[in-house]
Coordinates of C-alpha atoms in Angstrom, one line a residue:
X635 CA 0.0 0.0 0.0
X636 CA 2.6 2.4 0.9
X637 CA 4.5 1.8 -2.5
X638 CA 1.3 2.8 -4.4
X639 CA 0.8 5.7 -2.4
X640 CA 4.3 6.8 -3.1
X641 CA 3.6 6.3 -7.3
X642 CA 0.2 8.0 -7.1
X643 CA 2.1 10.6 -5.1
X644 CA 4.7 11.2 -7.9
X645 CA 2.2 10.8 -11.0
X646 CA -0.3 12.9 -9.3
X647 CA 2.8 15.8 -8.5
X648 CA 4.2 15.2 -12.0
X649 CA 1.4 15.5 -14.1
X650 CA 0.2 18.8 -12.0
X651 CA 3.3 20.4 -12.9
X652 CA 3.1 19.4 -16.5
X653 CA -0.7 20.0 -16.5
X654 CA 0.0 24.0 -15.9
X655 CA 3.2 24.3 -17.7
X656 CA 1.4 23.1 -20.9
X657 CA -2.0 25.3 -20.2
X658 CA 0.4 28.0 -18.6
X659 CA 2.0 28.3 -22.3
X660 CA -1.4 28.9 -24.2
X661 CA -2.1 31.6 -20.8
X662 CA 1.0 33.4 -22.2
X663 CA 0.5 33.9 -25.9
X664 CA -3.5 34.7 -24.9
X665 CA -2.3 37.1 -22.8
X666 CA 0.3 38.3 -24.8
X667 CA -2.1 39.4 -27.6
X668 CA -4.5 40.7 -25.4
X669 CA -6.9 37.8 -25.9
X670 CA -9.6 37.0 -23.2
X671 CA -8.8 34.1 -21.2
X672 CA -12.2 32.7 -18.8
X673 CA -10.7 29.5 -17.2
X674 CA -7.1 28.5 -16.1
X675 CA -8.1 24.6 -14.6
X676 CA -6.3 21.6 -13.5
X677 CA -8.4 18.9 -14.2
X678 CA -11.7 19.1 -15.6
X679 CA -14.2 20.6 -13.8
X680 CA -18.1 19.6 -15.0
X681 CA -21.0 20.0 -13.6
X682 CA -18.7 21.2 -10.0
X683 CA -15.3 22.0 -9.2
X684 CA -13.2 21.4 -6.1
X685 CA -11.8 25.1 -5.7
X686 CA -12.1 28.3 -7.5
X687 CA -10.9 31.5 -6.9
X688 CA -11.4 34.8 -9.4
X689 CA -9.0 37.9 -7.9
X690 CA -10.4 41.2 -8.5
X691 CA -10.3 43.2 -12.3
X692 CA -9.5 39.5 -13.9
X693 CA -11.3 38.3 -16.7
X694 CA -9.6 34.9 -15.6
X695 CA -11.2 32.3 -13.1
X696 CA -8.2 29.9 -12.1
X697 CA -9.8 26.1 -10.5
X698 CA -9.2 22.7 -9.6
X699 CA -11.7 20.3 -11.3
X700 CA -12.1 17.1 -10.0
X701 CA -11.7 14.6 -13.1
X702 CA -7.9 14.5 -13.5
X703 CA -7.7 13.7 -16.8
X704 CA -5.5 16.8 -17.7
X705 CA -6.3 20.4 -17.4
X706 CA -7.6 23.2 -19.9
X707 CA -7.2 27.2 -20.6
X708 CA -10.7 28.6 -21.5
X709 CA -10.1 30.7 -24.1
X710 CA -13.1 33.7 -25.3
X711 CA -14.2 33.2 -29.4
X712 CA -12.8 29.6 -29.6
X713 CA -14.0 26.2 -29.9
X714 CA -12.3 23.8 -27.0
X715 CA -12.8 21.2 -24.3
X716 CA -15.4 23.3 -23.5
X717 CA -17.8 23.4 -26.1
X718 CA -19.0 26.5 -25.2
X719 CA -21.1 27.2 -28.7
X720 CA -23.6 29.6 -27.3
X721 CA -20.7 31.9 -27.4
X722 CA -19.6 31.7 -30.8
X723 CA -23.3 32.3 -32.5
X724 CA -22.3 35.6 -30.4
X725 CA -20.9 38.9 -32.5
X726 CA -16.4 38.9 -32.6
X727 CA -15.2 41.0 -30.0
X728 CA -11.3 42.2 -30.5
X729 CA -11.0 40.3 -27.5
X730 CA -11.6 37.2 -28.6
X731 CA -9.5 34.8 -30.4
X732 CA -11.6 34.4 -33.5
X733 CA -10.8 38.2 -33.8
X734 CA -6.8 37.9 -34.0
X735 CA -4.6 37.1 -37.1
X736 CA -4.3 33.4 -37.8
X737 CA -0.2 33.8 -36.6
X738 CA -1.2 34.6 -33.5
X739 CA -4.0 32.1 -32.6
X740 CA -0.9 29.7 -34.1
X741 CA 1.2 30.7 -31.5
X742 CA -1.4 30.4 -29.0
X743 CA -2.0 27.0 -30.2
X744 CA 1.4 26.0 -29.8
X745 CA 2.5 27.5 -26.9
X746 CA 1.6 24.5 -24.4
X747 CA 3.7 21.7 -26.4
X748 CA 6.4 24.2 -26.8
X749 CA 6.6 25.3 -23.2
X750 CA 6.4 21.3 -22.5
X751 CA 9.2 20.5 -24.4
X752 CA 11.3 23.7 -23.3
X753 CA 10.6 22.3 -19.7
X754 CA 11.9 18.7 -20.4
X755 CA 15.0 20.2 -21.6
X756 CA 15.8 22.7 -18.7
X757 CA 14.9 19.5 -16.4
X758 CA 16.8 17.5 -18.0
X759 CA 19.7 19.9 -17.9
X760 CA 19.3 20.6 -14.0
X761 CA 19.4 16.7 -13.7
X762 CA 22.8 17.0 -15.4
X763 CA 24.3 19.7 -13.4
X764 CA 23.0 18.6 -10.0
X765 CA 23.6 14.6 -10.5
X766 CA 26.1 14.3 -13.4
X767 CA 25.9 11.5 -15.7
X768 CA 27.4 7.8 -14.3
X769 CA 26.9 5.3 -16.3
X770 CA 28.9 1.9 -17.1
X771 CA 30.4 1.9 -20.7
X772 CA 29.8 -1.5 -22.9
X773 CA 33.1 -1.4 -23.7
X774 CA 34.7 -1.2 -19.9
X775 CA 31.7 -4.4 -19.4
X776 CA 34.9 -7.4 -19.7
X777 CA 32.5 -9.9 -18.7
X778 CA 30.1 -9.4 -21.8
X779 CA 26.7 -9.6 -22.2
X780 CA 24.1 -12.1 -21.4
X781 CA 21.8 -13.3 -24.7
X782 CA 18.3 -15.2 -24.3
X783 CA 17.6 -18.3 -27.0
X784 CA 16.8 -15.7 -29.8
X785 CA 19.2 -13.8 -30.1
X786 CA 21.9 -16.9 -30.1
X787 CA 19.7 -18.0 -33.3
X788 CA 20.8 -14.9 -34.7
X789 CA 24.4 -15.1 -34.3
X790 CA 25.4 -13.8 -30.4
X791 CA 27.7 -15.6 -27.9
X792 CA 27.1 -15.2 -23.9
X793 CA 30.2 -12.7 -23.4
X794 CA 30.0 -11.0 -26.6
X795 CA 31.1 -7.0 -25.6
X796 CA 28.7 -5.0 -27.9
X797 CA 31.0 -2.4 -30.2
X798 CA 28.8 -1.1 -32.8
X799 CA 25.5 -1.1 -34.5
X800 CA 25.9 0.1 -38.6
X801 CA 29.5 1.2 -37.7
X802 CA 28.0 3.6 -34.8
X803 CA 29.3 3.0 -31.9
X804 CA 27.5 1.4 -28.9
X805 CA 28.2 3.3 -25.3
X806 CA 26.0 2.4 -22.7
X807 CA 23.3 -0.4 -21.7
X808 CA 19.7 1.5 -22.4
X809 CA 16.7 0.9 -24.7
X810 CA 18.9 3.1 -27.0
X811 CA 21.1 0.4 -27.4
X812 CA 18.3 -2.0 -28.1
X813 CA 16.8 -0.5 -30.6
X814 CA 20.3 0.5 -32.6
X815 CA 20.4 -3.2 -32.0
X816 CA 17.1 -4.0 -33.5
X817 CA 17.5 -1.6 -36.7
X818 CA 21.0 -2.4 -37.4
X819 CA 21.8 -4.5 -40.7
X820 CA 25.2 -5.2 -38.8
X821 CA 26.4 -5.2 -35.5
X822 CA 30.1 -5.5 -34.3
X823 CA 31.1 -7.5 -31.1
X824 CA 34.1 -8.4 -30.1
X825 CA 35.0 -12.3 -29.1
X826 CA 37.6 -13.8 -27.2
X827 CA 39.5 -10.4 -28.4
X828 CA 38.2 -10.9 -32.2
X829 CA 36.0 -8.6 -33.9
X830 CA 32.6 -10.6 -35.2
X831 CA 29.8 -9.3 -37.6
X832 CA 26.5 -10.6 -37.1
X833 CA 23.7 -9.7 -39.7
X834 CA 20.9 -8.8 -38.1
X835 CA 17.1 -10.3 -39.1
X836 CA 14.3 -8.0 -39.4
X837 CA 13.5 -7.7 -35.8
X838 CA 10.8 -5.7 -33.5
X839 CA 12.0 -3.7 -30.8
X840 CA 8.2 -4.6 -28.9
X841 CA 8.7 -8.2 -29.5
X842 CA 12.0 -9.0 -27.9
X843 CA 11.4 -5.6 -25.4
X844 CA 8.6 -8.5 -23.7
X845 CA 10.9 -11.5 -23.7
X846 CA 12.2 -12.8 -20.4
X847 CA 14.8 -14.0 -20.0
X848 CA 15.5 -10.6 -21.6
X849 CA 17.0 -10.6 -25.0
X850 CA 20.2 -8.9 -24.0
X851 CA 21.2 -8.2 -20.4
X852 CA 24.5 -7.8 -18.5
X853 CA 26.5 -10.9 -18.0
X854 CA 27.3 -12.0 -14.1
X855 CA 29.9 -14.7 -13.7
X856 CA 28.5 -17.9 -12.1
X857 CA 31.4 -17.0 -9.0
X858 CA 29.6 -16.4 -5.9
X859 CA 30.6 -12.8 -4.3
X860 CA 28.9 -12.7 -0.9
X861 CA 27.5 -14.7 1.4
X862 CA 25.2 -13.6 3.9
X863 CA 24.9 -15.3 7.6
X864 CA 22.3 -18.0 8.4
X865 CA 20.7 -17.8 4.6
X866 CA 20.6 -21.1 2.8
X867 CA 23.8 -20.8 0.5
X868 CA 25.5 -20.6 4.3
X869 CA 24.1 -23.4 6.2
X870 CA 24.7 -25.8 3.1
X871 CA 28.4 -24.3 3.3
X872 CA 28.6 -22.5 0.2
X873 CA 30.9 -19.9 0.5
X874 CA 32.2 -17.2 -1.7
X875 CA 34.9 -17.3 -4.6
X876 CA 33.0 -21.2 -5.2
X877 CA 31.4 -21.8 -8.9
X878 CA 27.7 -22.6 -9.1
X879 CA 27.5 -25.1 -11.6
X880 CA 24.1 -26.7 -12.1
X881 CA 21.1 -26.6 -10.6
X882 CA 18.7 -30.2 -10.5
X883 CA 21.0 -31.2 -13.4
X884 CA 20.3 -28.2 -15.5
X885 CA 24.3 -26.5 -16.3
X886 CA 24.5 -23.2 -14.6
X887 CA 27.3 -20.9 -16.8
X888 CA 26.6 -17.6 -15.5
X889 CA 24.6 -15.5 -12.1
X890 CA 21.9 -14.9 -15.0
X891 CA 21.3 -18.5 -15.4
X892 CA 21.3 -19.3 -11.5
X893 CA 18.5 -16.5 -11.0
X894 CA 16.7 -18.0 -13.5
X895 CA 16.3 -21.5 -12.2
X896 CA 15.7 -20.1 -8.9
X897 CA 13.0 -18.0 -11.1
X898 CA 11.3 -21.2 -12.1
X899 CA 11.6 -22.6 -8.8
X900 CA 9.7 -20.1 -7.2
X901 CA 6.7 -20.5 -9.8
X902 CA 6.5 -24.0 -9.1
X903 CA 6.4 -24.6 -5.5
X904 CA 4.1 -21.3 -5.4
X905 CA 1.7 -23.2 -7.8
X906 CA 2.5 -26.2 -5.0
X907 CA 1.3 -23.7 -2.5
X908 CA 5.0 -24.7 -1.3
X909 CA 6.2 -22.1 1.0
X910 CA 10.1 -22.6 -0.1
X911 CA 11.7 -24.7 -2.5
X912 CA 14.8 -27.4 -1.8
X913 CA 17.2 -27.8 -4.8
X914 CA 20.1 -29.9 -5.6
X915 CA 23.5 -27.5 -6.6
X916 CA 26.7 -28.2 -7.9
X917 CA 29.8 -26.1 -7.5
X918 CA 33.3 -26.3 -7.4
X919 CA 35.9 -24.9 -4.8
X920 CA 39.8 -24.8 -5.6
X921 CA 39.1 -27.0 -8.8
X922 CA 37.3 -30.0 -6.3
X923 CA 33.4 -30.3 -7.5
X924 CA 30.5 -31.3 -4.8
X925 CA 26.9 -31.5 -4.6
X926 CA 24.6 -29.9 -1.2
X927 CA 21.1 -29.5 -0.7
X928 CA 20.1 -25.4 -0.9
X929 CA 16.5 -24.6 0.6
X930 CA 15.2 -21.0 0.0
X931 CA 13.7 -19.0 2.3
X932 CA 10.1 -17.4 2.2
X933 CA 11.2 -14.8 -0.7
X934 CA 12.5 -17.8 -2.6
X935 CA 16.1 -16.1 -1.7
X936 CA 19.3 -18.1 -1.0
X937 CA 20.9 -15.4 1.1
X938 CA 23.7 -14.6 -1.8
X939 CA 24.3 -11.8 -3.7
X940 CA 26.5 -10.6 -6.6
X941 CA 28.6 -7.9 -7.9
X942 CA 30.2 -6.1 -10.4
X943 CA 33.3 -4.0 -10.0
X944 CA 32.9 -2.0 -13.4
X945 CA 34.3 1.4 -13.2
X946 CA 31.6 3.6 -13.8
X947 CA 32.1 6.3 -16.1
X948 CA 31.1 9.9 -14.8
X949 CA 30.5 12.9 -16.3
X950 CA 29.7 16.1 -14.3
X951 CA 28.7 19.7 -15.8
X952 CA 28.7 22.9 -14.8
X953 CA 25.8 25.3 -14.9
X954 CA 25.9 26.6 -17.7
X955 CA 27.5 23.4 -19.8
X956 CA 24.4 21.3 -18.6
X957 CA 22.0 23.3 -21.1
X958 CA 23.3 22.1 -24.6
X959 CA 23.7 18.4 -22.9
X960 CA 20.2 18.6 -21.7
X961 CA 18.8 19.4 -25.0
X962 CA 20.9 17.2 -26.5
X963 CA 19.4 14.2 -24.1
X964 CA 15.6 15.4 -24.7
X965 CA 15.8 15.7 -28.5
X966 CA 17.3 12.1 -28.4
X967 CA 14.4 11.4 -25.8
X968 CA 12.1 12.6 -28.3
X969 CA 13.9 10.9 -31.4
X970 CA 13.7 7.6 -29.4
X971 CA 10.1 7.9 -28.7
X972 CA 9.0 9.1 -32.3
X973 CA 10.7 6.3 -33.5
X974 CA 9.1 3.8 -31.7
X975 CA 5.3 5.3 -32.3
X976 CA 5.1 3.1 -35.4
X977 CA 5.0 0.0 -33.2
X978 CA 1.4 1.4 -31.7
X979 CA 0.2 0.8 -34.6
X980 CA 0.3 -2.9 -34.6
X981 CA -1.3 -5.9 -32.8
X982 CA 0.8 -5.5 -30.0
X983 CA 1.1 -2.4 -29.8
X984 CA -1.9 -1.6 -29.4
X985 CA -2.0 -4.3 -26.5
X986 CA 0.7 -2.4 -25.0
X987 CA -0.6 0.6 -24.4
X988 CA -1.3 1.8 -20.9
X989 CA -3.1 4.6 -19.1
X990 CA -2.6 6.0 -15.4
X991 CA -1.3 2.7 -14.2
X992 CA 1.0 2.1 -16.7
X993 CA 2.4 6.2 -16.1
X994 CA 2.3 5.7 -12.5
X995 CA 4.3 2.5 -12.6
X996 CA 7.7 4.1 -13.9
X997 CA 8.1 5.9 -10.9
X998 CA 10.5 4.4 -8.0
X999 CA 9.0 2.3 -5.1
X1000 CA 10.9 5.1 -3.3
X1001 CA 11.2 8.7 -3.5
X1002 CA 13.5 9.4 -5.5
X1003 CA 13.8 13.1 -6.6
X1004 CA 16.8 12.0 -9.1
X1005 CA 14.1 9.3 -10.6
X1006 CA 10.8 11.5 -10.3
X1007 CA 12.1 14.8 -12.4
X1008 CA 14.1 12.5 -14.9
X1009 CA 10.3 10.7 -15.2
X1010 CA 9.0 14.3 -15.6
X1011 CA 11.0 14.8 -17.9
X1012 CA 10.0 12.1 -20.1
X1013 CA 6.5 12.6 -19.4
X1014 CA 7.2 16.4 -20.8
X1015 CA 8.5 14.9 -24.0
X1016 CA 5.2 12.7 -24.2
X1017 CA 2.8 15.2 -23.8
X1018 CA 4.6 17.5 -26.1
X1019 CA 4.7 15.1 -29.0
X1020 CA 1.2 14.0 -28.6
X1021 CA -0.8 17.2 -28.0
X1022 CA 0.8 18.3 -31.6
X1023 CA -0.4 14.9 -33.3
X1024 CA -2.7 16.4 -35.8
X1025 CA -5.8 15.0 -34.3
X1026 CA -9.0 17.3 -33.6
X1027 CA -9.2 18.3 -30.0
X1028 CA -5.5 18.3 -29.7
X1029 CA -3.3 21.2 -30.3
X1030 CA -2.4 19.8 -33.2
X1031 CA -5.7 19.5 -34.4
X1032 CA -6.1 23.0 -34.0
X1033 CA -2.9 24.0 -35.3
X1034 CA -3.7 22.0 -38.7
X1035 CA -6.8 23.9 -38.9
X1036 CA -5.1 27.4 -38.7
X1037 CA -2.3 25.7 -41.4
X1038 CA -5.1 25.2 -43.9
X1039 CA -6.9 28.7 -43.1
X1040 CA -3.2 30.4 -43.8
X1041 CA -2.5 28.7 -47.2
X1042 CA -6.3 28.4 -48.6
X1043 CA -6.7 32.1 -47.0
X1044 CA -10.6 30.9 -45.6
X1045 CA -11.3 30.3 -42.0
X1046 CA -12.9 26.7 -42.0
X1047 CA -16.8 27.0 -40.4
X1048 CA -17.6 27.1 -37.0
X1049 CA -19.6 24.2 -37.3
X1050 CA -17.3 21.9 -38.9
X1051 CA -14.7 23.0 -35.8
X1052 CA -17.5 22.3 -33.7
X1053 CA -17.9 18.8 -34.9
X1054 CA -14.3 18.0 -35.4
X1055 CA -14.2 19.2 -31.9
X1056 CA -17.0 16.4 -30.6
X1057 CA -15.1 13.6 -33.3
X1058 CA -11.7 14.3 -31.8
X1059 CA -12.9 14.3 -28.1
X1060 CA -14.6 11.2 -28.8
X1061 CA -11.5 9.4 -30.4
X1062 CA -9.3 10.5 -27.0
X1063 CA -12.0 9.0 -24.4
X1064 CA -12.1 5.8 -26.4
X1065 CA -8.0 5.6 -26.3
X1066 CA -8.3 6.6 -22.8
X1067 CA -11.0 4.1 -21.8
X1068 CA -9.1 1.4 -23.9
X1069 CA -5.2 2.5 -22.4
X1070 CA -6.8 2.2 -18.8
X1071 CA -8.8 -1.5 -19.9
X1072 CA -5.3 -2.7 -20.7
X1073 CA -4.0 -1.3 -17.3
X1074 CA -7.0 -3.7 -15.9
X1075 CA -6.4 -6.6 -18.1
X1076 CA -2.7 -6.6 -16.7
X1077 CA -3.9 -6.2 -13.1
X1078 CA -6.1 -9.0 -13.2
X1079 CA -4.3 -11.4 -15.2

């Protein structure tokens, strides 16, 4: 209970934030050409709102709805979330923007998904100055990596170290690497101190993203590091430095393969309603092999752990040489995430979409303030990108609209706003009912 409350926490802070930086950017070009504004609201507000407040010589009414499914900006003379068409059978006042240049409701219209993105890059660049960047590089990872049955059908060796996708070179273990894995015709790795090329299939990054064992992970020797007092590894007198070798018969060459077994373990004695599990292990000790009996305890945990001593690689930045790093990490952000859009549109992609669950579950069990603004971040780029989709409804929507009014020099009719309006609306509720089905599905099953 207390981990869920810390995610709804988090996703409820983070989306606030995002929620008036986006309205807060179509409150500034309003303003900024003197265009009415009625309503400033986070979350939607009908029928009743949960607080409301108008100061004094405002035109603006600023609220807390109690549907948090976003936020709007009520804007006089247009067609919105609102659907406030009593108003526009009204005459144009200069106030209103119907009544300003097409340029200017542009602006307006862009203004939250470019003060969304502008915020993901000056988080991203505070994350930068005030944590750094540490990360382990591929090449420093002498052990190699770890491959799962398919991608050994393709050509890779447990302890392959990744060098290059297509001649670029590979740096660091993310989903950046995955998917220059994925889209690579060629990918370099180097051997037993050879360089190897292995062609690469026509591969999807959602497909192998959903296999487990995972299609690539990082390689942990089968060496035992530590051993912790009374757990099970200790009372059968493992001790660390020995080699696991098997498990009930099955060959143990790496940590990856022992947490596995222990993996399937687990599911079978829980589907035995077992409240442990007993194994047999083999391992070796100063080149002399035995065999002991290992019994888990409640967790399914032997009381053993393992390390890595990579040297981490760390970069730090100073104030003002975090900026053009942290736009250079949100326009990959945003790269990544464009690219990997087209996979929405298939089967399982659109099985993979999520809605407030999904969100709230890539925040940290912990608070984490590192975590949290990084996932703010991300959640910036999100928003950014789809608000400009050109769907009706959405900024974009709008801002395709005003596009087609510039060139064909003719205002399209309020009533075919009004119904793209009600089409577009109903589109996002259906993605947003179906997103939050899947969220269900998951939960239950």
């Amino acid at each position: 209970m207390e981990t869920f409350l810390i995610r709804a926490l988090q996703l409820i802070l983070s989306l606030s934030l995002l929620v008036i930086v986006h309205e807060g950017g179509h409150f500034f070009f309003a303003r900024l050409f003197k265009i009415r504004v009625e309503k400033f609201y986070i979350f939607f507000d009908p029928w009743f709102s949960l607080f409301k407040y108008k100061p004094k010589n405002s035109d603006t009414e600023y609220g807390v709805g109690w549907l948090p499914l976003g936020g709007y900006c009520k804007i006089a003379g247009m067609i919105d979330e609102s659907m406030d068409t009593e108003q526009m059978k009204q005459p144009a006042q200069p106030w209103e923007f119907r009544s300003k240049p097409a340029w200017q409701r542009l602006l307006v219209m862009i203004g939250g998904v470019l003060m969304n993105f502008l915020l993901a890059l000056f988080i991203y660049s505070m994350i930068l100055y005030t944590w750094g960047d540490s990360y382990i590089a591929l090449k420093d990872m002498t052990y190699g990596m770890k491959f799962n049955e398919t991608a050994k059908q393709i050509g890779f060796r447990d302890g392959d170290i990744l060098k290059a996708a297509d001649g670029e070179p590979l740096e660091r273990f993310n989903v950046d690497m995955l998917r220059s894995l994925v889209e690579a015709r060629e990918v370099t790795v180097l051997r037993n101190g050879q360089e190897e090329k292995i062609l690469m299939p026509e591969v999807s990054l959602l497909d192998i993203a959903k296999e487990d064992p995972p299609f690539v992970d990082i390689l942990y020797p089968n060496v035992v590091d530590s051993v912790w007092a009374d757990g099970g590894f200790a009372k059968a007198g493992i001790m660390a430095g020995d080699t696991l070798l098997a498990v009930n018969g099955a060959a143990v060459n790496s940590w990856n393969d022992f947490v596995n077994e222990l993996g399937t373990l687990q599911a079978k004695a829980e589907l035995e309603k077992q409240p442990n599990a007993t194994f047999s292990l083999v391992y070796a000790r100063g080149g002399i092999r035995d065999t002991v009996q290992v019994q888990t305890n409640s967790s399914f945990k032997v009381g053993a752990e393992m390390h890595l001593d990579y040297k981490p690689t760390v970069l730090t930045y100073g104030f003002f040489s975090s900026f053009p790093a942290g736009v250079t990490l949100g326009v990959n952000t945003l790269k990544g995430y464009v690219n990997d859009m087209k996979y929405v549109f298939t089967k399982e992609g659109a099985k993979s979409v999520g809605g407030f669950g999904t969100i709230g579950s890539i925040f940290p069990k912990v608070w984490d303030w590192s975590r949290f603004w990084s996932m703010t971040a991300f959640l910036s780029i999100i928003l950014a990108f789809m608000n400009i989709l050109p769907i009706p409804a959405l900024d974009g929507g709008h801002v395709l609209f005003l596009l087609y009014e510039i060139i064909a020099r003719r205002k399209p009719s309020d009533k075919f706003l009004e119904y793209a309006q009600m089409v577009g609306m109903f589109l996002l509720f259906a993605l947003l009912i179906w997103a939050n089905f899947n969220d269900v599905l998951r939960f239950l099953f």
